[in-house]
C-alpha cells in the first residue's frame, strides 16, 4: 500500500460532505488537497421570522503526503495554521469570526510512507492549537492531527483528533479490498476537483 492509494480513498470518504480542492498552496508550499466543510443550523420559534439562534460550523482539512514525517514538518503545519488557515480561512482577514461562528476544526491529515518513530508519535500527540474568540461568544478554533503510516498501517492522533481513528483505520481495509477512490469517482462523473483561487 502506498500514500497515493490511501489518499485517493480518504478523499472519496470526505468528498461526500466536503468540497475538495486540488492542488492547494499555502505560504508558497504545495499540498495534494484541501477540504472545506460548512454547516448552518437555525432554531425558530413557530415562524422563521422568530429566529432564536443560528450556529455556523466549519472544518478545514489539509491533506499531506510524505516519505517520512519529521519535527520540521510539524513546525510547517503550525505555521500554516497560524499564518494562513486561521487568519485567512477562518477569520477572513478580520479580528473575529462571523457572529454566528460556533467552531472551526482545522485537521492536518498526514499520510507517510515510513512508520513514525517513538519521538514523532509523542510530538504528534502533543500537537495543539486552540483559540477561543471573545471568551467563546464567537466560538473557537481547534486543530486535529492524524498521521497514517503506510509501513506499519498505524494511525497516530493528537488529543483533539481521537474521534478520527475509526475513519482513518478503515481506509487501510478499503484500499486492500480494491475499493474505488476519489479519482475514479471524478472520472465516472466527468468532473474535476475544485480549484484554489490564488490572489493575483
mmCIF file of C-alpha atoms in Angstrom:
data_model
loop_
_atom_site.group_PDB
_atom_site.id
_atom_site.type_symbol
_atom_site.label_atom_id
_atom_site.label_comp_id
_atom_site.label_asym_id
_atom_site.label_seq_id
_atom_site.Cartn_x
_atom_site.Cartn_y
_atom_site.Cartn_z
ATOM 1 C CA UNK A 1 0.000 0.000 0.000
ATOM 2 C CA UNK A 2 1.252 3.496 -0.775
ATOM 3 C CA UNK A 3 0.308 7.011 0.268
ATOM 4 C CA UNK A 4 -1.242 7.867 -3.113
ATOM 5 C CA UNK A 5 -3.741 4.993 -2.902
ATOM 6 C CA UNK A 6 -4.558 5.802 0.724
ATOM 7 C CA UNK A 7 -5.097 9.494 -0.071
ATOM 8 C CA UNK A 8 -7.280 8.612 -3.052
ATOM 9 C CA UNK A 9 -9.649 6.551 -0.878
ATOM 10 C CA UNK A 10 -9.560 9.040 2.019
ATOM 11 C CA UNK A 11 -10.548 11.917 -0.271
ATOM 12 C CA UNK A 12 -13.531 9.905 -1.511
ATOM 13 C CA UNK A 13 -14.705 9.418 2.088
ATOM 14 C CA UNK A 14 -14.534 13.142 2.728
ATOM 15 C CA UNK A 15 -15.939 14.243 -0.635
ATOM 16 C CA UNK A 16 -19.483 13.302 0.393
ATOM 17 C CA UNK A 17 -19.647 16.285 2.757
ATOM 18 C CA UNK A 18 -16.545 18.347 1.910
ATOM 19 C CA UNK A 19 -15.542 20.469 -1.067
ATOM 20 C CA UNK A 20 -12.186 19.054 -2.198
ATOM 21 C CA UNK A 21 -9.621 21.404 -3.745
ATOM 22 C CA UNK A 22 -6.673 20.002 -5.691
ATOM 23 C CA UNK A 23 -3.884 21.045 -5.504
ATOM 24 C CA UNK A 24 -3.669 23.652 -2.740
ATOM 25 C CA UNK A 25 -0.924 26.173 -1.955
ATOM 26 C CA UNK A 26 -0.247 27.654 1.490
ATOM 27 C CA UNK A 27 2.618 30.065 2.148
ATOM 28 C CA UNK A 28 4.344 29.019 -1.056
ATOM 29 C CA UNK A 29 4.121 25.280 -0.334
ATOM 30 C CA UNK A 30 2.028 22.924 -2.473
ATOM 31 C CA UNK A 31 -0.187 20.284 -0.862
ATOM 32 C CA UNK A 32 -2.066 17.498 -2.676
ATOM 33 C CA UNK A 33 -5.505 18.537 -1.420
ATOM 34 C CA UNK A 34 -7.575 20.716 0.906
ATOM 35 C CA UNK A 35 -11.099 20.021 2.148
ATOM 36 C CA UNK A 36 -13.734 22.540 3.260
ATOM 37 C CA UNK A 37 -16.933 21.858 5.192
ATOM 38 C CA UNK A 38 -19.632 24.301 6.307
ATOM 39 C CA UNK A 39 -22.842 23.729 8.267
ATOM 40 C CA UNK A 40 -25.511 26.278 9.196
ATOM 41 C CA UNK A 41 -28.154 25.429 11.808
ATOM 42 C CA UNK A 42 -31.031 27.669 12.916
ATOM 43 C CA UNK A 43 -33.642 27.401 15.666
ATOM 44 C CA UNK A 44 -37.016 29.081 15.198
ATOM 45 C CA UNK A 45 -39.984 29.769 17.430
ATOM 46 C CA UNK A 46 -43.109 28.960 15.348
ATOM 47 C CA UNK A 47 -42.038 31.089 12.376
ATOM 48 C CA UNK A 48 -38.822 31.827 10.506
ATOM 49 C CA UNK A 49 -39.088 35.483 11.494
ATOM 50 C CA UNK A 50 -38.694 34.486 15.144
ATOM 51 C CA UNK A 51 -35.134 33.190 14.899
ATOM 52 C CA UNK A 52 -33.969 32.116 18.361
ATOM 53 C CA UNK A 53 -30.385 31.319 17.376
ATOM 54 C CA UNK A 54 -28.098 30.394 14.488
ATOM 55 C CA UNK A 55 -24.839 28.454 14.562
ATOM 56 C CA UNK A 56 -22.195 28.019 11.871
ATOM 57 C CA UNK A 57 -19.702 25.153 11.990
ATOM 58 C CA UNK A 58 -16.649 24.732 9.780
ATOM 59 C CA UNK A 59 -13.851 22.292 9.118
ATOM 60 C CA UNK A 60 -10.693 22.833 7.112
ATOM 61 C CA UNK A 61 -8.578 19.789 6.215
ATOM 62 C CA UNK A 62 -5.067 19.983 4.831
ATOM 63 C CA UNK A 63 -4.033 16.689 3.208
ATOM 64 C CA UNK A 64 -0.320 15.900 3.119
ATOM 65 C CA UNK A 65 1.697 13.008 1.647
ATOM 66 C CA UNK A 66 5.273 12.419 2.797
ATOM 67 C CA UNK A 67 8.037 9.865 2.639
ATOM 68 C CA UNK A 68 8.725 10.439 6.326
ATOM 69 C CA UNK A 69 7.223 12.798 8.916
ATOM 70 C CA UNK A 70 9.725 14.968 10.807
ATOM 71 C CA UNK A 71 9.641 17.582 13.557
ATOM 72 C CA UNK A 72 10.300 20.207 10.879
ATOM 73 C CA UNK A 73 7.055 19.197 9.167
ATOM 74 C CA UNK A 74 5.121 19.723 12.409
ATOM 75 C CA UNK A 75 6.507 23.246 12.616
ATOM 76 C CA UNK A 76 5.498 23.812 8.993
ATOM 77 C CA UNK A 77 1.900 22.864 9.782
ATOM 78 C CA UNK A 78 1.838 25.065 12.901
ATOM 79 C CA UNK A 79 2.983 27.934 10.720
ATOM 80 C CA UNK A 80 0.345 27.141 8.077
ATOM 81 C CA UNK A 81 -2.364 27.267 10.759
ATOM 82 C CA UNK A 82 -1.099 30.417 12.471
ATOM 83 C CA UNK A 83 -0.223 32.420 9.361
ATOM 84 C CA UNK A 84 -2.792 31.252 6.809
ATOM 85 C CA UNK A 85 -5.563 28.885 7.869
ATOM 86 C CA UNK A 86 -6.759 30.822 10.909
ATOM 87 C CA UNK A 87 -6.298 34.410 9.661
ATOM 88 C CA UNK A 88 -7.356 33.784 6.050
ATOM 89 C CA UNK A 89 -9.803 30.865 6.054
ATOM 90 C CA UNK A 90 -11.388 31.264 9.499
ATOM 91 C CA UNK A 91 -11.140 34.982 10.301
ATOM 92 C CA UNK A 92 -11.176 36.067 6.633
ATOM 93 C CA UNK A 93 -8.761 38.882 7.360
ATOM 94 C CA UNK A 94 -10.738 40.239 10.333
ATOM 95 C CA UNK A 95 -10.080 40.186 14.075
ATOM 96 C CA UNK A 96 -13.002 37.881 14.853
ATOM 97 C CA UNK A 97 -15.044 35.186 13.077
ATOM 98 C CA UNK A 98 -18.583 35.908 11.889
ATOM 99 C CA UNK A 99 -21.184 36.497 14.667
ATOM 100 C CA UNK A 100 -22.775 33.027 14.289
ATOM 101 C CA UNK A 101 -19.448 31.176 14.296
ATOM 102 C CA UNK A 102 -19.623 28.200 16.682
ATOM 103 C CA UNK A 103 -16.421 26.311 15.902
ATOM 104 C CA UNK A 104 -13.801 25.705 13.235
ATOM 105 C CA UNK A 105 -11.879 22.453 13.188
ATOM 106 C CA UNK A 106 -8.503 22.517 11.476
ATOM 107 C CA UNK A 107 -7.439 18.992 10.548
ATOM 108 C CA UNK A 108 -3.940 18.129 9.383
ATOM 109 C CA UNK A 109 -4.149 14.734 7.648
ATOM 110 C CA UNK A 110 -0.647 13.378 7.051
ATOM 111 C CA UNK A 111 -0.056 10.208 5.052
ATOM 112 C CA UNK A 112 3.506 8.986 5.386
ATOM 113 C CA UNK A 113 5.282 6.029 3.796
ATOM 114 C CA UNK A 114 7.553 5.317 6.763
ATOM 115 C CA UNK A 115 6.468 4.476 10.287
ATOM 116 C CA UNK A 116 6.680 7.184 12.926
ATOM 117 C CA UNK A 117 9.489 6.992 15.462
ATOM 118 C CA UNK A 118 8.536 6.961 19.157
ATOM 119 C CA UNK A 119 9.702 10.573 19.395
ATOM 120 C CA UNK A 120 7.486 11.639 16.494
ATOM 121 C CA UNK A 121 4.491 9.842 17.971
ATOM 122 C CA UNK A 122 4.940 11.843 21.163
ATOM 123 C CA UNK A 123 5.256 15.066 19.182
ATOM 124 C CA UNK A 124 2.089 14.331 17.188
ATOM 125 C CA UNK A 125 0.128 13.565 20.348
ATOM 126 C CA UNK A 126 1.235 16.922 21.786
ATOM 127 C CA UNK A 127 0.399 18.883 18.621
ATOM 128 C CA UNK A 128 -2.031 21.576 19.703
ATOM 129 C CA UNK A 129 -3.762 24.709 18.500
ATOM 130 C CA UNK A 130 -6.806 26.025 20.350
ATOM 131 C CA UNK A 131 -8.173 29.520 20.325
ATOM 132 C CA UNK A 132 -11.427 30.993 21.615
ATOM 133 C CA UNK A 133 -12.934 34.251 20.403
ATOM 134 C CA UNK A 134 -14.486 36.771 22.799
ATOM 135 C CA UNK A 135 -14.420 34.188 25.620
ATOM 136 C CA UNK A 136 -16.097 31.698 23.253
ATOM 137 C CA UNK A 137 -19.003 34.052 22.453
ATOM 138 C CA UNK A 138 -17.757 33.878 18.848
ATOM 139 C CA UNK A 139 -16.829 30.220 19.204
ATOM 140 C CA UNK A 140 -13.424 28.606 18.977
ATOM 141 C CA UNK A 141 -10.876 27.004 16.656
ATOM 142 C CA UNK A 142 -9.156 23.704 17.321
ATOM 143 C CA UNK A 143 -6.517 21.707 15.457
ATOM 144 C CA UNK A 144 -6.811 17.964 14.971
ATOM 145 C CA UNK A 145 -3.846 15.936 13.735
ATOM 146 C CA UNK A 146 -3.942 12.495 12.118
ATOM 147 C CA UNK A 147 -0.862 10.691 10.828
ATOM 148 C CA UNK A 148 -1.374 7.469 8.843
ATOM 149 C CA UNK A 149 1.726 5.324 8.287
ATOM 150 C CA UNK A 150 1.791 3.003 5.270
ATOM 151 C CA UNK A 151 4.740 0.954 6.566
ATOM 152 C CA UNK A 152 3.050 -0.383 9.700
ATOM 153 C CA UNK A 153 -0.561 0.596 8.906
ATOM 154 C CA UNK A 154 -0.857 2.606 12.100
ATOM 155 C CA UNK A 155 -2.686 5.820 12.976
ATOM 156 C CA UNK A 156 -1.259 8.420 15.358
ATOM 157 C CA UNK A 157 -3.547 11.199 16.593
ATOM 158 C CA UNK A 158 -3.354 14.202 18.841
ATOM 159 C CA UNK A 159 -5.847 14.555 21.682
ATOM 160 C CA UNK A 160 -8.328 16.600 19.658
ATOM 161 C CA UNK A 161 -8.219 14.135 16.766
ATOM 162 C CA UNK A 162 -9.076 10.932 18.624
ATOM 163 C CA UNK A 163 -12.530 10.750 17.030
ATOM 164 C CA UNK A 164 -10.861 10.285 13.615
ATOM 165 C CA UNK A 165 -9.284 6.913 14.441
ATOM 166 C CA UNK A 166 -12.089 4.686 13.119
ATOM 167 C CA UNK A 167 -12.290 6.509 9.782
ATOM 168 C CA UNK A 168 -8.553 6.555 9.164
ATOM 169 C CA UNK A 169 -8.130 2.911 10.175
ATOM 170 C CA UNK A 170 -10.920 1.855 7.809
ATOM 171 C CA UNK A 171 -9.061 3.271 4.801
ATOM 172 C CA UNK A 172 -6.393 0.544 5.044
ATOM 173 C CA UNK A 173 -9.036 -2.177 4.654
ATOM 174 C CA UNK A 174 -10.780 -0.281 1.844
ATOM 175 C CA UNK A 175 -7.584 0.049 -0.191
ATOM 176 C CA UNK A 176 -6.688 -3.623 0.336
ATOM 177 C CA UNK A 177 -10.183 -4.570 -0.851
ATOM 178 C CA UNK A 178 -9.612 -2.601 -4.058
ATOM 179 C CA UNK A 179 -12.443 -0.161 -3.441
ATOM 180 C CA UNK A 180 -12.507 2.837 -5.803
ATOM 181 C CA UNK A 181 -11.299 6.233 -4.677
ATOM 182 C CA UNK A 182 -11.839 9.905 -5.332
ATOM 183 C CA UNK A 183 -10.023 9.911 -8.666
ATOM 184 C CA UNK A 184 -12.265 7.163 -10.042
ATOM 185 C CA UNK A 185 -15.383 8.966 -8.788
ATOM 186 C CA UNK A 186 -14.366 12.150 -10.604
ATOM 187 C CA UNK A 187 -13.702 10.246 -13.827
ATOM 188 C CA UNK A 188 -17.025 8.435 -13.609
ATOM 189 C CA UNK A 189 -18.905 11.721 -13.170
ATOM 190 C CA UNK A 190 -16.781 13.589 -15.705
ATOM 191 C CA UNK A 191 -15.940 16.381 -13.267
ATOM 192 C CA UNK A 192 -12.862 17.865 -11.609
ATOM 193 C CA UNK A 193 -11.933 18.905 -8.083
ATOM 194 C CA UNK A 194 -12.472 22.494 -7.011
ATOM 195 C CA UNK A 195 -9.563 24.789 -7.829
ATOM 196 C CA UNK A 196 -7.977 27.229 -5.406
ATOM 197 C CA UNK A 197 -8.401 30.889 -6.293
ATOM 198 C CA UNK A 198 -4.981 32.408 -5.735
ATOM 199 C CA UNK A 199 -4.614 36.187 -5.320
ATOM 200 C CA UNK A 200 -3.475 37.910 -8.478
#
